[in-house]
């Protein structure tokens, strides 16, 4: 029976969200978290890889039986915007913001819950192996901290990232490959009334290209989007330059490559047919992963869910997280749903019950991981 101190957990969570940590400005929160980890008697290292004095924090909770398999438990310290001067309210068993900002439960609910789990583990001392704790910076903008982290420091060969959407018990075993697309269409400026025939419209070129793209949900594994268009200089000028930004994602690498080829070729066709130019920049931002439903980390997350009365749901996501980076570094890592509602919006909330259950789930996971 895992016994979590609910009041201390809620209080710490509400304190954490009041320390601003929008991406690339995590340093204050990271220094607070360093103090909290030290109070728990853990050695903490900061790799100083971040911006403005931030870095990834790495700490090890020593196992009560250090011969058992170690696991990585990783969370991110940064939040999205609007994430400054967050004022959390606790009402009817639910924590939410004042409606002007996000709450920051993504991902501070998991951080607060994990600290409370550690307090319980340290007092109850059930049998478990080492827990390698990593607190990353810059997750919300390209998983920058996890990318920068030197994974050769880890003893763990398996990881868990409690940073997923969905109710507690959600076990995300696959996530997409992701490609960003930027393109500039280049035509020729001219007076739109006096000499339009001397111009070449980059707006027409971009719209023909976008009109030819497969976008939205391509299939069960794949999506694509053009998110921004900007360009032109005025109503009476044939536009010389238009820039677009978009993305494509897929759980299946071949499908992603087929999709990005299609987007690239319609852009090139439109430019060529209209006599202009396109300069495109297509980048794989991160790689996807897929871990079998019967593989060890999934089995352990399922067992831990059942141990604390959660219904395990094994699924995939079409969003990326730090887990993509750990998988790319050779550490099979799955994502766990952290409960709550409305992430990345000013309607974000989480219940006290979820915070407590999240802590119990993390505790059960650490114990289950030691059982083979
Ligand atoms: Zn997150």
CSV table of N, CA and C in Angstrom, one decimal, residues 144-307:
chain,number,residue,atom,x,y,z
A,144,UNK,N,14.9,20.2,-26.5
A,144,UNK,CA,16.3,20.6,-26.5
A,144,UNK,C,17.2,20.0,-25.4
A,145,UNK,N,16.7,20.0,-24.2
A,145,UNK,CA,17.4,19.5,-23.1
A,145,UNK,C,17.7,18.0,-23.2
A,146,UNK,N,16.7,17.2,-23.5
A,146,UNK,CA,16.9,15.8,-23.7
A,146,UNK,C,17.8,15.5,-24.8
A,147,UNK,N,17.8,16.3,-25.9
A,147,UNK,CA,18.7,16.1,-27.0
A,147,UNK,C,20.1,16.3,-26.6
A,148,UNK,N,20.3,17.4,-25.7
A,148,UNK,CA,21.7,17.7,-25.3
A,148,UNK,C,22.2,16.8,-24.2
A,149,UNK,N,21.4,16.0,-23.6
A,149,UNK,CA,21.8,15.2,-22.4
A,149,UNK,C,22.7,14.1,-22.9
A,150,UNK,N,23.8,13.9,-22.1
A,150,UNK,CA,24.7,12.9,-22.4
A,150,UNK,C,24.2,11.5,-21.8
A,151,UNK,N,23.6,10.7,-22.7
A,151,UNK,CA,23.0,9.5,-22.2
A,151,UNK,C,24.0,8.4,-21.7
A,152,UNK,N,25.3,8.6,-22.0
A,152,UNK,CA,26.2,7.7,-21.6
A,152,UNK,C,26.4,7.7,-20.0
A,153,UNK,N,25.8,8.8,-19.4
A,153,UNK,CA,25.9,8.8,-18.0
A,153,UNK,C,24.9,7.9,-17.3
A,154,UNK,N,23.9,7.4,-18.1
A,154,UNK,CA,22.9,6.5,-17.5
A,154,UNK,C,23.3,5.1,-17.4
A,155,UNK,N,22.9,4.5,-16.3
A,155,UNK,CA,23.0,3.0,-16.2
A,155,UNK,C,21.8,2.4,-16.7
A,156,UNK,N,20.7,3.1,-16.7
A,156,UNK,CA,19.4,2.5,-17.1
A,156,UNK,C,19.4,2.2,-18.6
A,157,UNK,N,18.8,1.0,-18.9
A,157,UNK,CA,18.6,0.7,-20.3
A,157,UNK,C,17.1,0.8,-20.7
A,158,UNK,N,16.3,1.4,-19.9
A,158,UNK,CA,14.9,1.6,-20.1
A,158,UNK,C,14.4,2.8,-19.4
A,159,UNK,N,13.4,3.5,-20.0
A,159,UNK,CA,13.0,4.7,-19.4
A,159,UNK,C,11.5,5.0,-19.5
A,160,UNK,N,11.0,5.9,-18.6
A,160,UNK,CA,9.6,6.2,-18.5
A,160,UNK,C,9.5,7.7,-18.4
A,161,UNK,N,8.6,8.3,-19.2
A,161,UNK,CA,8.4,9.7,-19.3
A,161,UNK,C,6.9,10.0,-19.0
A,162,UNK,N,6.6,10.4,-17.7
A,162,UNK,CA,5.2,10.7,-17.4
A,162,UNK,C,4.8,12.1,-17.9
A,163,UNK,N,4.6,12.2,-19.2
A,163,UNK,CA,4.4,13.5,-19.8
A,163,UNK,C,3.4,13.4,-20.9
A,164,UNK,N,2.5,12.4,-20.8
A,164,UNK,CA,1.6,12.1,-21.9
A,164,UNK,C,0.2,12.7,-21.6
A,165,UNK,N,-0.5,13.0,-22.7
A,165,UNK,CA,-1.9,13.3,-22.5
A,165,UNK,C,-2.7,12.1,-22.2
A,166,UNK,N,-3.9,12.3,-21.7
A,166,UNK,CA,-4.8,11.1,-21.4
A,166,UNK,C,-4.8,10.8,-20.0
A,167,UNK,N,-5.8,10.0,-19.6
A,167,UNK,CA,-6.0,9.7,-18.1
A,167,UNK,C,-4.9,8.9,-17.6
A,168,UNK,N,-4.7,8.9,-16.3
A,168,UNK,CA,-3.7,8.0,-15.6
A,168,UNK,C,-4.0,6.6,-16.0
A,169,UNK,N,-3.0,5.8,-16.3
A,169,UNK,CA,-3.2,4.5,-16.8
A,169,UNK,C,-2.9,4.4,-18.3
A,170,UNK,N,-2.8,5.6,-19.0
A,170,UNK,CA,-2.5,5.6,-20.4
A,170,UNK,C,-1.0,5.3,-20.6
A,171,UNK,N,-0.7,4.3,-21.4
A,171,UNK,CA,0.6,3.9,-21.7
A,171,UNK,C,0.9,4.0,-23.1
A,172,UNK,N,1.8,5.0,-23.5
A,172,UNK,CA,2.0,5.4,-24.9
A,172,UNK,C,3.3,4.7,-25.3
A,173,UNK,N,3.2,3.7,-26.2
A,173,UNK,CA,4.3,2.9,-26.6
A,173,UNK,C,4.9,3.3,-28.0
A,174,UNK,N,4.3,4.2,-28.6
A,174,UNK,CA,4.8,4.6,-30.0
A,174,UNK,C,4.5,6.1,-30.2
A,175,UNK,N,5.4,6.8,-30.8
A,175,UNK,CA,5.3,8.2,-31.1
A,175,UNK,C,5.9,8.5,-32.5
A,176,UNK,N,5.5,9.6,-33.1
A,176,UNK,CA,5.9,9.8,-34.5
A,176,UNK,C,7.3,10.3,-34.8
A,177,UNK,N,7.7,10.0,-36.1
A,177,UNK,CA,8.8,10.8,-36.7
A,177,UNK,C,8.2,12.1,-37.1
A,178,UNK,N,9.0,13.1,-37.0
A,178,UNK,CA,8.5,14.5,-37.3
A,178,UNK,C,9.5,15.3,-38.2
A,179,UNK,N,8.9,15.9,-39.2
A,179,UNK,CA,9.7,16.7,-40.1
A,179,UNK,C,9.1,18.1,-40.2
A,180,UNK,N,9.9,19.1,-40.1
A,180,UNK,CA,9.5,20.5,-40.3
A,180,UNK,C,9.7,20.9,-41.7
A,181,UNK,N,8.9,21.8,-42.2
A,181,UNK,CA,9.0,22.2,-43.6
A,181,UNK,C,8.9,23.7,-43.6
A,182,UNK,N,9.9,24.4,-44.2
A,182,UNK,CA,9.9,25.8,-44.5
A,182,UNK,C,10.2,26.0,-45.9
A,183,UNK,N,9.5,26.9,-46.5
A,183,UNK,CA,9.8,27.2,-48.0
A,183,UNK,C,9.5,28.6,-48.3
A,184,UNK,N,10.3,29.2,-49.2
A,184,UNK,CA,10.2,30.6,-49.6
A,184,UNK,C,9.9,30.5,-51.1
A,185,UNK,N,8.8,31.0,-51.6
A,185,UNK,CA,8.5,31.1,-53.0
A,185,UNK,C,9.0,32.5,-53.5
A,186,UNK,N,9.7,32.5,-54.6
A,186,UNK,CA,10.3,33.8,-55.0
A,186,UNK,C,9.8,34.1,-56.5
A,187,UNK,N,9.1,35.2,-56.6
A,187,UNK,CA,8.6,35.6,-57.9
A,187,UNK,C,9.3,36.9,-58.2
A,188,UNK,N,8.5,37.9,-58.8
A,188,UNK,CA,9.1,39.2,-59.2
A,188,UNK,C,8.1,40.3,-58.9
A,189,UNK,N,8.6,41.3,-58.2
A,189,UNK,CA,7.7,42.4,-57.9
A,189,UNK,C,7.4,43.3,-59.1
A,190,UNK,N,6.2,43.9,-59.1
A,190,UNK,CA,5.9,44.9,-60.2
A,190,UNK,C,4.7,45.6,-59.7
A,191,UNK,N,4.4,46.8,-60.4
A,191,UNK,CA,3.2,47.5,-60.0
A,191,UNK,C,2.0,46.7,-60.5
A,192,UNK,N,1.0,46.5,-59.6
A,192,UNK,CA,-0.1,45.6,-59.9
A,192,UNK,C,-1.1,46.2,-60.9
A,193,UNK,N,-1.1,47.6,-61.0
A,193,UNK,CA,-2.0,48.2,-61.9
A,193,UNK,C,-1.3,48.6,-63.2
A,194,UNK,N,-0.1,49.1,-63.1
A,194,UNK,CA,0.5,49.6,-64.3
A,194,UNK,C,1.2,48.6,-65.2
A,195,UNK,N,1.9,47.6,-64.5
A,195,UNK,CA,2.7,46.6,-65.2
A,195,UNK,C,2.7,45.3,-64.6
A,196,UNK,N,1.5,44.7,-64.4
A,196,UNK,CA,1.5,43.4,-63.7
A,196,UNK,C,2.1,42.3,-64.5
A,197,UNK,N,2.2,42.5,-65.9
A,197,UNK,CA,2.8,41.5,-66.7
A,197,UNK,C,4.3,41.4,-66.5
A,198,UNK,N,4.9,42.4,-65.9
A,198,UNK,CA,6.3,42.4,-65.6
A,198,UNK,C,6.6,41.6,-64.3
A,199,UNK,N,5.5,41.3,-63.5
A,199,UNK,CA,5.7,40.7,-62.2
A,199,UNK,C,5.5,39.2,-62.3
A,200,UNK,N,5.8,38.5,-61.2
A,200,UNK,CA,5.5,37.1,-61.1
A,200,UNK,C,5.1,36.9,-59.6
A,201,UNK,N,3.8,36.5,-59.4
A,201,UNK,CA,3.2,36.5,-58.1
A,201,UNK,C,3.7,35.3,-57.3
A,202,UNK,N,4.4,35.5,-56.2
A,202,UNK,CA,4.7,34.5,-55.3
A,202,UNK,C,3.5,33.9,-54.5
A,203,UNK,N,2.5,34.8,-54.4
A,203,UNK,CA,1.2,34.3,-53.7
A,203,UNK,C,0.6,33.2,-54.6
A,204,UNK,N,0.5,33.5,-55.9
A,204,UNK,CA,-0.1,32.5,-56.8
A,204,UNK,C,0.7,31.2,-56.7
A,205,UNK,N,2.0,31.3,-56.7
A,205,UNK,CA,2.8,30.1,-56.7
A,205,UNK,C,2.6,29.3,-55.4
A,206,UNK,N,2.6,30.0,-54.3
A,206,UNK,CA,2.4,29.3,-53.0
A,206,UNK,C,1.1,28.7,-52.9
A,207,UNK,N,0.0,29.4,-53.4
A,207,UNK,CA,-1.3,28.8,-53.3
A,207,UNK,C,-1.5,27.6,-54.2
A,208,UNK,N,-0.8,27.7,-55.4
A,208,UNK,CA,-0.9,26.5,-56.3
A,208,UNK,C,-0.2,25.3,-55.6
A,209,UNK,N,0.9,25.6,-54.9
A,209,UNK,CA,1.6,24.5,-54.3
A,209,UNK,C,0.8,23.9,-53.1
A,210,UNK,N,0.3,24.8,-52.3
A,210,UNK,CA,-0.5,24.3,-51.1
A,210,UNK,C,-1.8,23.6,-51.6
A,211,UNK,N,-2.4,24.2,-52.6
A,211,UNK,CA,-3.6,23.5,-53.2
A,211,UNK,C,-3.3,22.1,-53.6
A,212,UNK,N,-2.1,21.8,-54.0
A,212,UNK,CA,-1.8,20.5,-54.5
A,212,UNK,C,-1.3,19.5,-53.4
A,213,UNK,N,-1.1,20.1,-52.2
A,213,UNK,CA,-0.6,19.2,-51.1
A,213,UNK,C,-1.7,18.4,-50.5
A,214,UNK,N,-1.3,17.1,-50.1
A,214,UNK,CA,-2.1,16.3,-49.3
A,214,UNK,C,-1.9,16.8,-47.8
A,215,UNK,N,-3.0,17.3,-47.2
A,215,UNK,CA,-2.8,17.8,-45.8
A,215,UNK,C,-3.9,17.3,-44.9
A,216,UNK,N,-3.7,17.5,-43.6
A,216,UNK,CA,-4.7,17.0,-42.6
A,216,UNK,C,-4.3,15.6,-42.2
A,217,UNK,N,-5.3,14.8,-42.0
A,217,UNK,CA,-5.0,13.4,-41.7
A,217,UNK,C,-4.9,12.6,-43.0
A,218,UNK,N,-3.7,12.1,-43.2
A,218,UNK,CA,-3.3,11.4,-44.4
A,218,UNK,C,-3.8,9.9,-44.3
A,219,UNK,N,-3.4,9.3,-43.1
A,219,UNK,CA,-3.9,7.9,-42.8
A,219,UNK,C,-3.8,7.8,-41.3
A,220,UNK,N,-4.0,6.6,-40.8
A,220,UNK,CA,-4.0,6.3,-39.4
A,220,UNK,C,-2.7,6.7,-38.7
A,221,UNK,N,-1.6,6.7,-39.5
A,221,UNK,CA,-0.3,6.9,-38.9
A,221,UNK,C,0.2,8.3,-39.2
A,222,UNK,N,-0.4,9.0,-40.1
A,222,UNK,CA,0.3,10.2,-40.7
A,222,UNK,C,-0.6,11.4,-40.8
A,223,UNK,N,0.0,12.6,-40.5
A,223,UNK,CA,-0.7,13.9,-40.6
A,223,UNK,C,0.3,14.9,-41.2
A,224,UNK,N,-0.3,15.9,-41.8
A,224,UNK,CA,0.5,17.0,-42.4
A,224,UNK,C,-0.3,18.3,-42.3
A,225,UNK,N,0.5,19.4,-42.2
A,225,UNK,CA,-0.1,20.7,-42.0
A,225,UNK,C,0.8,21.8,-42.5
A,226,UNK,N,0.1,22.8,-43.1
A,226,UNK,CA,0.8,24.1,-43.4
A,226,UNK,C,0.2,25.1,-42.4
A,227,UNK,N,1.1,25.6,-41.5
A,227,UNK,CA,0.7,26.3,-40.3
A,227,UNK,C,0.7,27.8,-40.5
A,228,UNK,N,1.6,28.3,-41.3
A,228,UNK,CA,1.7,29.8,-41.5
A,228,UNK,C,2.0,30.1,-43.0
A,229,UNK,N,1.5,31.2,-43.4
A,229,UNK,CA,1.8,31.8,-44.7
A,229,UNK,C,2.1,33.3,-44.4
A,230,UNK,N,3.2,33.8,-45.0
A,230,UNK,CA,3.4,35.2,-44.8
A,230,UNK,C,4.1,35.7,-46.1
A,231,UNK,N,3.9,37.0,-46.4
A,231,UNK,CA,4.6,37.5,-47.6
A,231,UNK,C,3.8,38.6,-48.2
A,232,UNK,N,4.4,39.1,-49.3
A,232,UNK,CA,3.8,40.2,-50.0
A,232,UNK,C,4.1,41.5,-49.3
A,233,UNK,N,4.0,42.7,-50.1
A,233,UNK,CA,4.4,43.9,-49.4
A,233,UNK,C,3.3,45.0,-49.5
A,234,UNK,N,2.2,44.7,-50.2
A,234,UNK,CA,1.2,45.7,-50.3
A,234,UNK,C,0.2,45.3,-51.3
A,235,UNK,N,-1.0,45.9,-51.2
A,235,UNK,CA,-2.2,45.6,-52.1
A,235,UNK,C,-1.9,45.8,-53.6
A,236,UNK,N,-1.1,46.8,-53.8
A,236,UNK,CA,-0.8,47.2,-55.2
A,236,UNK,C,0.5,46.8,-55.8
A,237,UNK,N,1.1,45.8,-55.1
A,237,UNK,CA,2.4,45.3,-55.6
A,237,UNK,C,2.2,43.8,-55.9
A,238,UNK,N,2.7,43.3,-57.0
A,238,UNK,CA,2.7,41.9,-57.3
A,238,UNK,C,3.7,41.3,-56.3
A,239,UNK,N,3.3,40.3,-55.5
A,239,UNK,CA,4.2,39.9,-54.4
A,239,UNK,C,5.4,39.1,-54.9
A,240,UNK,N,6.6,39.5,-54.4
A,240,UNK,CA,7.8,38.9,-54.8
A,240,UNK,C,8.2,37.7,-54.0
A,241,UNK,N,7.7,37.7,-52.7
A,241,UNK,CA,8.2,36.6,-51.8
A,241,UNK,C,7.1,36.2,-50.8
A,242,UNK,N,6.9,34.9,-50.7
A,242,UNK,CA,6.0,34.3,-49.8
A,242,UNK,C,6.6,33.1,-49.1
A,243,UNK,N,6.5,33.1,-47.7
A,243,UNK,CA,7.1,32.0,-46.9
A,243,UNK,C,6.0,31.2,-46.3
A,244,UNK,N,6.2,29.9,-46.3
A,244,UNK,CA,5.3,29.1,-45.6
A,244,UNK,C,6.0,28.2,-44.6
A,245,UNK,N,5.3,27.8,-43.6
A,245,UNK,CA,5.9,26.8,-42.6
A,245,UNK,C,4.9,25.7,-42.4
A,246,UNK,N,5.4,24.5,-42.3
A,246,UNK,CA,4.5,23.4,-42.0
A,246,UNK,C,5.2,22.2,-41.4
A,247,UNK,N,4.5,21.1,-41.4
A,247,UNK,CA,5.1,19.9,-40.8
A,247,UNK,C,4.4,18.7,-41.3
A,248,UNK,N,5.1,17.6,-41.1
A,248,UNK,CA,4.5,16.3,-41.3
A,248,UNK,C,4.9,15.3,-40.3
A,249,UNK,N,4.0,14.4,-39.9
A,249,UNK,CA,4.4,13.4,-38.8
A,249,UNK,C,3.9,12.1,-39.2
A,250,UNK,N,4.6,11.1,-38.9
A,250,UNK,CA,4.0,9.7,-39.0
A,250,UNK,C,4.7,8.8,-38.1
A,251,UNK,N,3.9,7.8,-37.7
A,251,UNK,CA,4.5,6.7,-36.9
A,251,UNK,C,5.4,5.8,-37.7
A,252,UNK,N,5.2,5.9,-39.0
A,252,UNK,CA,5.9,5.0,-39.9
A,252,UNK,C,6.8,5.8,-40.8
A,253,UNK,N,8.1,5.6,-40.7
A,253,UNK,CA,9.1,6.4,-41.4
A,253,UNK,C,8.9,6.5,-42.9
A,254,UNK,N,8.6,5.4,-43.5
A,254,UNK,CA,8.4,5.3,-45.0
A,254,UNK,C,7.2,6.2,-45.4
A,255,UNK,N,6.2,6.2,-44.6
A,255,UNK,CA,5.0,7.0,-44.8
A,255,UNK,C,5.3,8.5,-44.7
A,256,UNK,N,6.2,8.8,-43.7
A,256,UNK,CA,6.6,10.2,-43.6
A,256,UNK,C,7.4,10.7,-44.8
A,257,UNK,N,8.3,9.8,-45.2
A,257,UNK,CA,9.1,10.2,-46.4
A,257,UNK,C,8.3,10.4,-47.6
A,258,UNK,N,7.3,9.5,-47.8
A,258,UNK,CA,6.4,9.6,-49.0
A,258,UNK,C,5.6,11.0,-48.9
A,259,UNK,N,5.2,11.3,-47.7
A,259,UNK,CA,4.4,12.5,-47.5
A,259,UNK,C,5.3,13.8,-47.8
A,260,UNK,N,6.5,13.8,-47.2
A,260,UNK,CA,7.3,15.0,-47.4
A,260,UNK,C,7.7,15.1,-48.9
A,261,UNK,N,7.9,13.9,-49.5
A,261,UNK,CA,8.3,14.0,-51.0
A,261,UNK,C,7.1,14.6,-51.8
A,262,UNK,N,5.9,14.2,-51.4
A,262,UNK,CA,4.7,14.8,-52.1
A,262,UNK,C,4.7,16.3,-51.9
A,263,UNK,N,4.9,16.8,-50.7
A,263,UNK,CA,4.8,18.2,-50.4
A,263,UNK,C,5.9,19.0,-51.2
A,264,UNK,N,7.1,18.4,-51.1
A,264,UNK,CA,8.2,19.0,-51.8
A,264,UNK,C,8.0,19.1,-53.3
A,265,UNK,N,7.5,18.0,-53.9
A,265,UNK,CA,7.4,18.0,-55.4
A,265,UNK,C,6.3,18.9,-55.9
A,266,UNK,N,5.2,19.1,-55.1
A,266,UNK,CA,4.2,20.1,-55.6
A,266,UNK,C,4.7,21.5,-55.5
A,267,UNK,N,5.6,21.7,-54.5
A,267,UNK,CA,6.2,23.1,-54.4
A,267,UNK,C,7.1,23.3,-55.6
A,268,UNK,N,7.9,22.3,-55.9
A,268,UNK,CA,8.8,22.5,-57.0
A,268,UNK,C,8.1,22.6,-58.3
A,269,UNK,N,7.0,21.8,-58.5
A,269,UNK,CA,6.2,21.9,-59.7
A,269,UNK,C,5.6,23.3,-59.9
A,270,UNK,N,5.0,23.8,-58.8
A,270,UNK,CA,4.3,25.1,-58.9
A,270,UNK,C,5.3,26.2,-59.3
A,271,UNK,N,6.5,26.2,-58.7
A,271,UNK,CA,7.5,27.2,-59.0
A,271,UNK,C,7.9,27.1,-60.4
A,272,UNK,N,8.2,25.8,-60.9
A,272,UNK,CA,8.7,25.6,-62.2
A,272,UNK,C,7.6,26.0,-63.3
A,273,UNK,N,6.4,25.6,-63.1
A,273,UNK,CA,5.3,25.8,-64.0
A,273,UNK,C,5.0,27.3,-64.2
A,274,UNK,N,5.2,28.1,-63.0
A,274,UNK,CA,4.9,29.5,-63.1
A,274,UNK,C,6.1,30.3,-63.4
A,275,UNK,N,7.3,29.7,-63.5
A,275,UNK,CA,8.5,30.4,-63.9
A,275,UNK,C,9.2,31.1,-62.7
A,276,UNK,N,8.9,30.7,-61.5
A,276,UNK,CA,9.6,31.3,-60.3
A,276,UNK,C,10.5,30.3,-59.7
A,277,UNK,N,10.8,30.5,-58.4
A,277,UNK,CA,11.7,29.7,-57.7
A,277,UNK,C,11.1,29.3,-56.3
A,278,UNK,N,11.5,28.2,-55.8
A,278,UNK,CA,11.2,27.9,-54.4
A,278,UNK,C,12.5,27.4,-53.7
A,279,UNK,N,12.7,27.9,-52.5
A,279,UNK,CA,13.8,27.4,-51.7
A,279,UNK,C,13.2,26.8,-50.5
A,280,UNK,N,13.4,25.5,-50.4
A,280,UNK,CA,12.8,24.8,-49.3
A,280,UNK,C,13.8,24.2,-48.3
A,281,UNK,N,13.4,24.1,-47.1
A,281,UNK,CA,14.2,23.5,-46.0
A,281,UNK,C,13.4,22.5,-45.3
A,282,UNK,N,13.7,21.3,-45.5
A,282,UNK,CA,12.9,20.2,-44.9
A,282,UNK,C,13.8,19.4,-43.9
A,283,UNK,N,13.4,19.4,-42.6
A,283,UNK,CA,14.3,18.9,-41.6
A,283,UNK,C,13.6,17.8,-40.7
A,284,UNK,N,14.3,16.7,-40.5
A,284,UNK,CA,13.8,15.8,-39.5
A,284,UNK,C,14.1,16.3,-38.2
A,285,UNK,N,13.1,16.7,-37.4
A,285,UNK,CA,13.4,17.3,-36.1
A,285,UNK,C,13.6,16.3,-35.1
A,286,UNK,N,12.8,15.2,-35.2
A,286,UNK,CA,13.1,14.0,-34.3
A,286,UNK,C,12.6,12.7,-34.9
A,287,UNK,N,13.1,11.6,-34.4
A,287,UNK,CA,12.7,10.3,-34.8
A,287,UNK,C,11.6,9.7,-34.0
A,288,UNK,N,10.8,8.9,-34.6
A,288,UNK,CA,9.7,8.2,-33.8
A,288,UNK,C,10.3,7.0,-33.2
A,289,UNK,N,9.4,6.3,-32.4
A,289,UNK,CA,9.7,5.0,-31.8
A,289,UNK,C,8.5,4.2,-31.7
A,290,UNK,N,8.7,2.9,-31.6
A,290,UNK,CA,7.6,2.0,-31.4
A,290,UNK,C,8.1,0.8,-30.6
A,291,UNK,N,7.5,0.6,-29.4
A,291,UNK,CA,7.9,-0.5,-28.5
A,291,UNK,C,6.7,-1.4,-28.4
A,292,UNK,N,7.0,-2.7,-28.6
A,292,UNK,CA,6.0,-3.7,-28.7
A,292,UNK,C,5.1,-3.7,-27.4
A,293,UNK,N,3.8,-4.1,-27.6
A,293,UNK,CA,2.9,-4.1,-26.4
A,293,UNK,C,3.3,-5.1,-25.4
A,294,UNK,N,4.1,-6.1,-25.7
A,294,UNK,CA,4.5,-7.1,-24.8
A,294,UNK,C,6.0,-6.9,-24.3
A,295,UNK,N,6.5,-5.8,-24.6
A,295,UNK,CA,7.9,-5.6,-24.2
A,295,UNK,C,7.9,-5.1,-22.7
A,296,UNK,N,9.1,-5.2,-22.2
A,296,UNK,CA,9.3,-5.0,-20.7
A,296,UNK,C,8.7,-3.7,-20.2
A,297,UNK,N,9.1,-2.6,-20.8
A,297,UNK,CA,8.6,-1.3,-20.2
A,297,UNK,C,7.0,-1.2,-20.2
A,298,UNK,N,6.4,-1.7,-21.2
A,298,UNK,CA,5.0,-1.7,-21.3
A,298,UNK,C,4.4,-2.6,-20.3
A,299,UNK,N,5.0,-3.8,-20.2
A,299,UNK,CA,4.4,-4.8,-19.2
A,299,UNK,C,4.5,-4.2,-17.8
A,300,UNK,N,5.6,-3.6,-17.5
A,300,UNK,CA,5.8,-3.0,-16.1
A,300,UNK,C,4.8,-1.9,-15.9
A,301,UNK,N,4.6,-1.0,-16.9
A,301,UNK,CA,3.6,0.1,-16.7
A,301,UNK,C,2.2,-0.5,-16.5
A,302,UNK,N,1.9,-1.6,-17.2
A,302,UNK,CA,0.6,-2.2,-17.0
A,302,UNK,C,0.5,-2.8,-15.6
A,303,UNK,N,1.5,-3.5,-15.2
A,303,UNK,CA,1.4,-4.1,-13.8
A,303,UNK,C,1.3,-3.0,-12.7
A,304,UNK,N,2.1,-1.9,-12.9
A,304,UNK,CA,2.0,-0.8,-12.0
A,304,UNK,C,0.6,-0.2,-11.9
A,305,UNK,N,0.0,0.0,-13.1
A,305,UNK,CA,-1.4,0.5,-13.2
A,305,UNK,C,-2.3,-0.3,-12.4
A,306,UNK,N,-2.3,-1.6,-12.6
A,306,UNK,CA,-3.2,-2.5,-11.9
A,306,UNK,C,-3.0,-2.5,-10.4
A,307,UNK,N,-1.7,-2.4,-10.0
A,307,UNK,CA,-1.4,-2.4,-8.6
A,307,UNK,C,-2.0,-1.2,-7.8
